[in-house]
Amino acid sequence: MTPMTDTPHYAPLCDAPVGAKLTLLEINSFRLTHFFQHLGMFKGSSLTRHDSEIHYHPMRVRGDNGDVVVPAGFGIKAVVHIDGSKERKPMTEMEKKESGHVETISGGKGMKKAMAQLGLDVDSAVTFIRDLPHMDYVTLIDRRQRTRISEGEAAKIWGEYIGRKDRKEGQFYFSRKGEEFAVTGILGGKRIQHHLSTHGIKVGASLIMEIVEQAQELHKPMHSPVVVSSAGGLRFYLTAEEAEQVVVRLDE
């Protein structure tokens, strides 16, 4: 990486100092270029990197498919245009009863597909209901082994509620105690699919939620995101890999 102290003072965004005024020079990703442009940011735009302190909670929202739980890792990547204003913010920073529409999603194909399945595709209406506490789901897999997963992981497991008449399919998060749940999909990309498979959770598995307990420790992202804001004050989040593809100049 090119140090920020070297002339001509440019480097990947992931190496930029916190709090410094930066100018966007180049984006080496078509997907990210489209994301930045959707936010009104182009070559020459000003931006600032912030420290990694973030509001990292899953959230219950109401979208095109009714009430769903959005994992924190999804919520920080979805930018919402708030109704009746020019304000835009990450979904995870919305306030109770605030509504708007999904303007853009910075995640990859897996995340965008997952959000669409939740009824939260780009241009979908969304109403924020509340933040959710960090909980652990003690789960019986295929009636043989037990595991403990976070509430965010439970929200990424999609399947059928066996024997239920009021709701046929949805997120494992909404599974009832003792109810059999047949896994038909994992919401997200290959990383979460692999992670859950290490627990024995994959398509075709049978799950039974035995108990939900207060989390023994706060659930944190596997990798700390890079927090950025535009000159207009819009905060958004990038992974370290994404931030490495964004070249910026340190302004004196």
Tab-separated table of C-alpha atoms in Angstrom:
chain	number	residue	atom	x	y	z
A	1	MET	CA	0.000	0.000	0.000
A	2	THR	CA	1.168	3.555	-0.710
A	3	PRO	CA	1.681	5.411	2.595
A	4	MET	CA	-0.421	8.527	3.025
A	5	THR	CA	2.737	10.469	3.922
A	6	ASP	CA	4.311	9.955	0.492
A	7	THR	CA	3.812	12.383	-2.369
A	8	PRO	CA	1.363	12.592	-4.175
A	9	HIS	CA	-0.593	11.710	-0.995
A	10	TYR	CA	-2.958	9.100	-2.411
A	11	ALA	CA	-3.814	5.603	-1.274
A	12	PRO	CA	-6.638	3.086	-1.000
A	13	LEU	CA	-9.439	4.298	1.257
A	14	CYS	CA	-8.714	1.475	3.698
A	15	ASP	CA	-5.327	3.123	4.426
A	16	ALA	CA	-6.656	6.684	4.713
A	17	PRO	CA	-6.432	8.385	8.128
A	18	VAL	CA	-9.570	8.820	10.205
A	19	GLY	CA	-10.993	12.347	10.207
A	20	ALA	CA	-8.959	13.693	7.291
A	21	LYS	CA	-10.539	15.402	4.293
A	22	LEU	CA	-10.237	13.127	1.262
A	23	THR	CA	-10.929	13.451	-2.453
A	24	LEU	CA	-12.223	10.525	-4.496
A	25	LEU	CA	-9.824	9.743	-7.357
A	26	GLU	CA	-10.700	6.309	-8.703
A	27	ILE	CA	-12.841	3.233	-8.069
A	28	ASN	CA	-11.562	-0.088	-9.395
A	29	SER	CA	-14.911	-1.875	-9.323
A	30	PHE	CA	-17.908	-1.459	-11.618
A	31	ARG	CA	-20.322	-2.435	-8.835
A	32	LEU	CA	-18.846	0.086	-6.391
A	33	THR	CA	-18.690	2.779	-9.071
A	34	HIS	CA	-22.426	2.335	-9.615
A	35	PHE	CA	-23.036	2.447	-5.846
A	36	PHE	CA	-21.064	5.687	-5.405
A	37	GLN	CA	-22.738	7.290	-8.414
A	38	HIS	CA	-26.162	6.383	-7.026
A	39	LEU	CA	-25.196	8.340	-3.916
A	40	GLY	CA	-24.142	11.316	-6.058
A	41	MET	CA	-20.416	10.752	-5.579
A	42	PHE	CA	-18.013	10.929	-8.513
A	43	LYS	CA	-14.321	11.529	-9.196
A	44	GLY	CA	-13.376	14.699	-7.344
A	45	SER	CA	-16.054	14.324	-4.655
A	46	SER	CA	-15.069	14.949	-1.039
A	47	LEU	CA	-15.413	12.289	1.641
A	48	THR	CA	-14.252	11.528	5.156
A	49	ARG	CA	-13.313	8.280	6.853
A	50	HIS	CA	-14.532	7.767	10.416
A	51	ASP	CA	-13.617	5.411	13.228
A	52	SER	CA	-15.198	1.964	13.188
A	53	GLU	CA	-17.796	2.554	15.897
A	54	ILE	CA	-21.131	1.527	14.386
A	55	HIS	CA	-24.691	0.781	15.429
A	56	TYR	CA	-24.627	-2.995	14.962
A	57	HIS	CA	-27.991	-4.533	15.800
A	58	PRO	CA	-30.423	-6.629	13.783
A	59	MET	CA	-33.645	-4.781	13.097
A	60	ARG	CA	-37.270	-5.600	12.518
A	61	VAL	CA	-38.726	-3.745	9.548
A	62	ARG	CA	-41.840	-3.888	7.409
A	63	GLY	CA	-41.272	-4.249	3.662
A	64	ASP	CA	-43.046	-5.595	0.605
A	65	ASN	CA	-43.274	-9.052	2.222
A	66	GLY	CA	-44.483	-7.867	5.609
A	67	ASP	CA	-42.422	-7.958	8.802
A	68	VAL	CA	-38.917	-9.370	8.454
A	69	VAL	CA	-35.680	-9.270	10.412
A	70	VAL	CA	-32.717	-7.660	8.682
A	71	PRO	CA	-29.328	-8.846	9.968
A	72	ALA	CA	-27.054	-5.972	10.982
A	73	GLY	CA	-24.570	-6.908	8.265
A	74	PHE	CA	-27.301	-6.367	5.667
A	75	GLY	CA	-28.708	-3.227	7.260
A	76	ILE	CA	-25.432	-1.308	7.195
A	77	LYS	CA	-25.156	-1.928	3.430
A	78	ALA	CA	-28.646	-0.711	2.458
A	79	VAL	CA	-29.149	3.046	2.034
A	80	VAL	CA	-32.704	4.290	2.604
A	81	HIS	CA	-34.195	7.560	1.314
A	82	ILE	CA	-36.424	8.819	4.124
A	83	ASP	CA	-39.985	9.805	3.175
A	84	GLY	CA	-40.748	13.521	3.015
A	85	SER	CA	-37.129	14.639	3.139
A	86	LYS	CA	-33.846	14.639	1.268
A	87	GLU	CA	-32.213	12.600	4.028
A	88	ARG	CA	-30.574	9.283	3.229
A	89	LYS	CA	-29.098	6.924	5.782
A	90	PRO	CA	-28.123	3.264	6.267
A	91	MET	CA	-31.114	1.146	7.261
A	92	THR	CA	-29.442	0.309	10.557
A	93	GLU	CA	-29.523	4.014	11.517
A	94	MET	CA	-33.253	4.506	10.915
A	95	GLU	CA	-35.443	5.515	13.846
A	96	LYS	CA	-38.581	3.828	15.172
A	97	LYS	CA	-41.600	4.261	12.827
A	98	GLU	CA	-39.435	6.059	10.251
A	99	SER	CA	-40.271	5.070	6.674
A	100	GLY	CA	-38.731	5.446	3.247
A	101	HIS	CA	-37.595	3.365	0.296
A	102	VAL	CA	-34.436	1.391	-0.364
A	103	GLU	CA	-32.311	3.569	-2.623
A	104	THR	CA	-29.272	1.374	-3.155
A	105	ILE	CA	-27.450	-1.644	-1.693
A	106	SER	CA	-23.656	-1.803	-1.655
A	107	GLY	CA	-23.366	-5.550	-1.042
A	108	GLY	CA	-22.644	-8.213	-3.630
A	109	LYS	CA	-25.047	-10.428	-5.560
A	110	GLY	CA	-25.727	-12.736	-2.614
A	111	MET	CA	-26.768	-9.884	-0.341
A	112	LYS	CA	-28.897	-8.192	-3.008
A	113	LYS	CA	-30.668	-11.476	-3.728
A	114	ALA	CA	-31.254	-11.978	-0.006
A	115	MET	CA	-32.698	-8.491	0.423
A	116	ALA	CA	-35.002	-9.059	-2.551
A	117	GLN	CA	-36.202	-12.321	-0.969
A	118	LEU	CA	-36.995	-10.373	2.200
A	119	GLY	CA	-39.066	-7.921	0.140
A	120	LEU	CA	-36.454	-5.172	0.441
A	121	ASP	CA	-35.157	-4.822	-3.099
A	122	VAL	CA	-34.073	-1.431	-4.463
A	123	ASP	CA	-37.094	0.941	-4.599
A	124	SER	CA	-39.038	-1.181	-2.084
A	125	ALA	CA	-40.878	0.684	0.672
A	126	VAL	CA	-39.583	0.068	4.197
A	127	THR	CA	-40.767	1.064	7.663
A	128	PHE	CA	-38.437	0.692	10.636
A	129	ILE	CA	-40.109	-1.032	13.583
A	130	ARG	CA	-37.371	-1.491	16.184
A	131	ASP	CA	-33.859	-2.625	16.975
A	132	LEU	CA	-33.593	-6.168	18.275
A	133	PRO	CA	-31.454	-7.360	21.186
A	134	HIS	CA	-28.517	-9.691	20.796
A	135	MET	CA	-29.812	-13.217	21.474
A	136	ASP	CA	-28.536	-16.765	21.089
A	137	TYR	CA	-30.649	-19.523	19.552
A	138	VAL	CA	-29.971	-22.981	21.011
A	139	THR	CA	-30.857	-25.210	18.079
A	140	LEU	CA	-31.208	-28.968	17.551
A	141	ILE	CA	-29.973	-30.040	14.104
A	142	ASP	CA	-31.419	-33.156	12.451
A	143	ARG	CA	-32.443	-34.320	15.950
A	144	ARG	CA	-28.813	-35.306	16.598
A	145	GLN	CA	-26.635	-32.359	17.570
A	146	ARG	CA	-27.054	-28.977	19.211
A	147	THR	CA	-25.521	-25.671	18.295
A	148	ARG	CA	-25.792	-22.048	19.373
A	149	ILE	CA	-26.265	-19.367	16.722
A	150	SER	CA	-26.787	-15.613	16.884
A	151	GLU	CA	-30.028	-13.815	16.082
A	152	GLY	CA	-28.424	-12.474	12.899
A	153	GLU	CA	-27.527	-15.978	11.779
A	154	ALA	CA	-31.060	-17.164	12.574
A	155	ALA	CA	-32.369	-14.374	10.337
A	156	LYS	CA	-30.210	-15.617	7.447
A	157	ILE	CA	-31.670	-19.137	7.512
A	158	TRP	CA	-34.696	-19.509	5.216
A	159	GLY	CA	-37.060	-22.439	5.179
A	160	GLU	CA	-40.450	-23.999	5.836
A	161	TYR	CA	-42.299	-24.057	9.155
A	162	ILE	CA	-43.405	-27.700	9.261
A	163	GLY	CA	-47.026	-28.135	10.327
A	164	ARG	CA	-47.807	-24.438	10.563
A	165	LYS	CA	-50.916	-23.202	8.761
A	166	ASP	CA	-50.675	-19.442	9.282
A	167	ARG	CA	-47.259	-19.006	7.671
A	168	LYS	CA	-45.633	-21.597	5.434
A	169	GLU	CA	-42.096	-20.241	5.025
A	170	GLY	CA	-39.777	-17.554	6.291
A	171	GLN	CA	-36.762	-16.917	8.489
A	172	PHE	CA	-35.675	-19.313	11.224
A	173	TYR	CA	-35.665	-16.239	13.478
A	174	PHE	CA	-39.478	-16.507	13.631
A	175	SER	CA	-39.510	-20.235	14.379
A	176	ARG	CA	-41.439	-21.280	17.480
A	177	LYS	CA	-40.035	-23.331	20.335
A	178	GLY	CA	-40.170	-27.045	19.518
A	179	GLU	CA	-41.340	-26.442	15.944
A	180	GLU	CA	-39.604	-28.298	13.123
A	181	PHE	CA	-38.052	-26.061	10.480
A	182	ALA	CA	-36.796	-27.368	7.117
A	183	VAL	CA	-33.895	-25.333	5.701
A	184	THR	CA	-34.417	-24.463	2.027
A	185	GLY	CA	-31.916	-21.632	1.645
A	186	ILE	CA	-29.271	-19.435	3.240
A	187	LEU	CA	-29.615	-15.677	2.777
A	188	GLY	CA	-26.300	-14.121	1.779
A	189	GLY	CA	-23.100	-15.073	0.044
A	190	LYS	CA	-20.671	-17.967	0.222
A	191	ARG	CA	-19.047	-16.761	3.447
A	192	ILE	CA	-22.189	-17.117	5.570
A	193	GLN	CA	-23.126	-20.357	3.801
A	194	HIS	CA	-19.740	-21.825	4.707
A	195	HIS	CA	-19.904	-20.488	8.262
A	196	LEU	CA	-23.321	-22.021	8.938
A	197	SER	CA	-22.260	-25.302	7.342
A	198	THR	CA	-19.578	-25.604	10.048
A	199	HIS	CA	-22.493	-25.717	12.514
A	200	GLY	CA	-24.177	-28.400	10.396
A	201	ILE	CA	-26.765	-25.958	9.049
A	202	LYS	CA	-27.300	-26.224	5.302
A	203	VAL	CA	-30.046	-26.746	2.752
A	204	GLY	CA	-31.920	-29.948	3.602
A	205	ALA	CA	-31.198	-29.808	7.332
A	206	SER	CA	-33.986	-30.009	9.904
A	207	LEU	CA	-33.827	-27.504	12.772
A	208	ILE	CA	-35.721	-27.225	16.032
A	209	MET	CA	-35.350	-24.095	18.139
A	210	GLU	CA	-35.127	-25.269	21.745
A	211	ILE	CA	-34.594	-22.001	23.591
A	212	VAL	CA	-33.672	-18.363	22.984
A	213	GLU	CA	-31.249	-16.896	25.527
A	214	GLN	CA	-29.715	-13.504	26.152
A	215	ALA	CA	-26.401	-13.408	24.309
A	216	GLN	CA	-23.402	-13.967	26.555
A	217	GLU	CA	-21.529	-11.264	24.634
A	218	LEU	CA	-22.439	-8.659	22.025
A	219	HIS	CA	-22.431	-9.994	18.496
A	220	LYS	CA	-19.957	-8.130	16.317
A	221	PRO	CA	-19.227	-8.228	12.579
A	222	MET	CA	-16.647	-10.808	11.513
A	223	HIS	CA	-14.685	-7.954	9.935
A	224	SER	CA	-14.926	-4.308	11.000
A	225	PRO	CA	-16.398	-2.158	8.219
A	226	VAL	CA	-14.812	1.029	6.913
A	227	VAL	CA	-17.104	3.925	7.854
A	228	VAL	CA	-17.285	6.795	5.355
A	229	SER	CA	-19.336	9.967	4.935
A	230	SER	CA	-19.956	12.219	1.961
A	231	ALA	CA	-19.588	16.010	2.002
A	232	GLY	CA	-23.358	16.155	2.536
A	233	GLY	CA	-23.129	14.052	5.704
A	234	LEU	CA	-24.406	10.705	4.380
A	235	ARG	CA	-22.708	7.875	6.283
A	236	PHE	CA	-22.189	4.526	4.595
A	237	TYR	CA	-20.173	1.385	5.149
A	238	LEU	CA	-17.703	-0.588	3.044
A	239	THR	CA	-15.866	-3.823	3.687
A	240	ALA	CA	-12.070	-3.627	3.865
A	241	GLU	CA	-11.930	-5.375	0.486
A	242	GLU	CA	-14.257	-2.768	-1.030
A	243	ALA	CA	-12.360	0.134	0.549
A	244	GLU	CA	-9.141	-1.194	-0.978
A	245	GLN	CA	-10.646	-0.666	-4.435
A	246	VAL	CA	-11.386	3.020	-3.754
A	247	VAL	CA	-8.419	5.348	-4.346
A	248	VAL	CA	-8.440	8.692	-2.534
A	249	ARG	CA	-6.177	11.719	-2.149
A	250	LEU	CA	-5.368	13.259	1.211
A	251	ASP	CA	-6.124	16.984	1.006
A	252	GLU	CA	-3.846	19.311	2.922
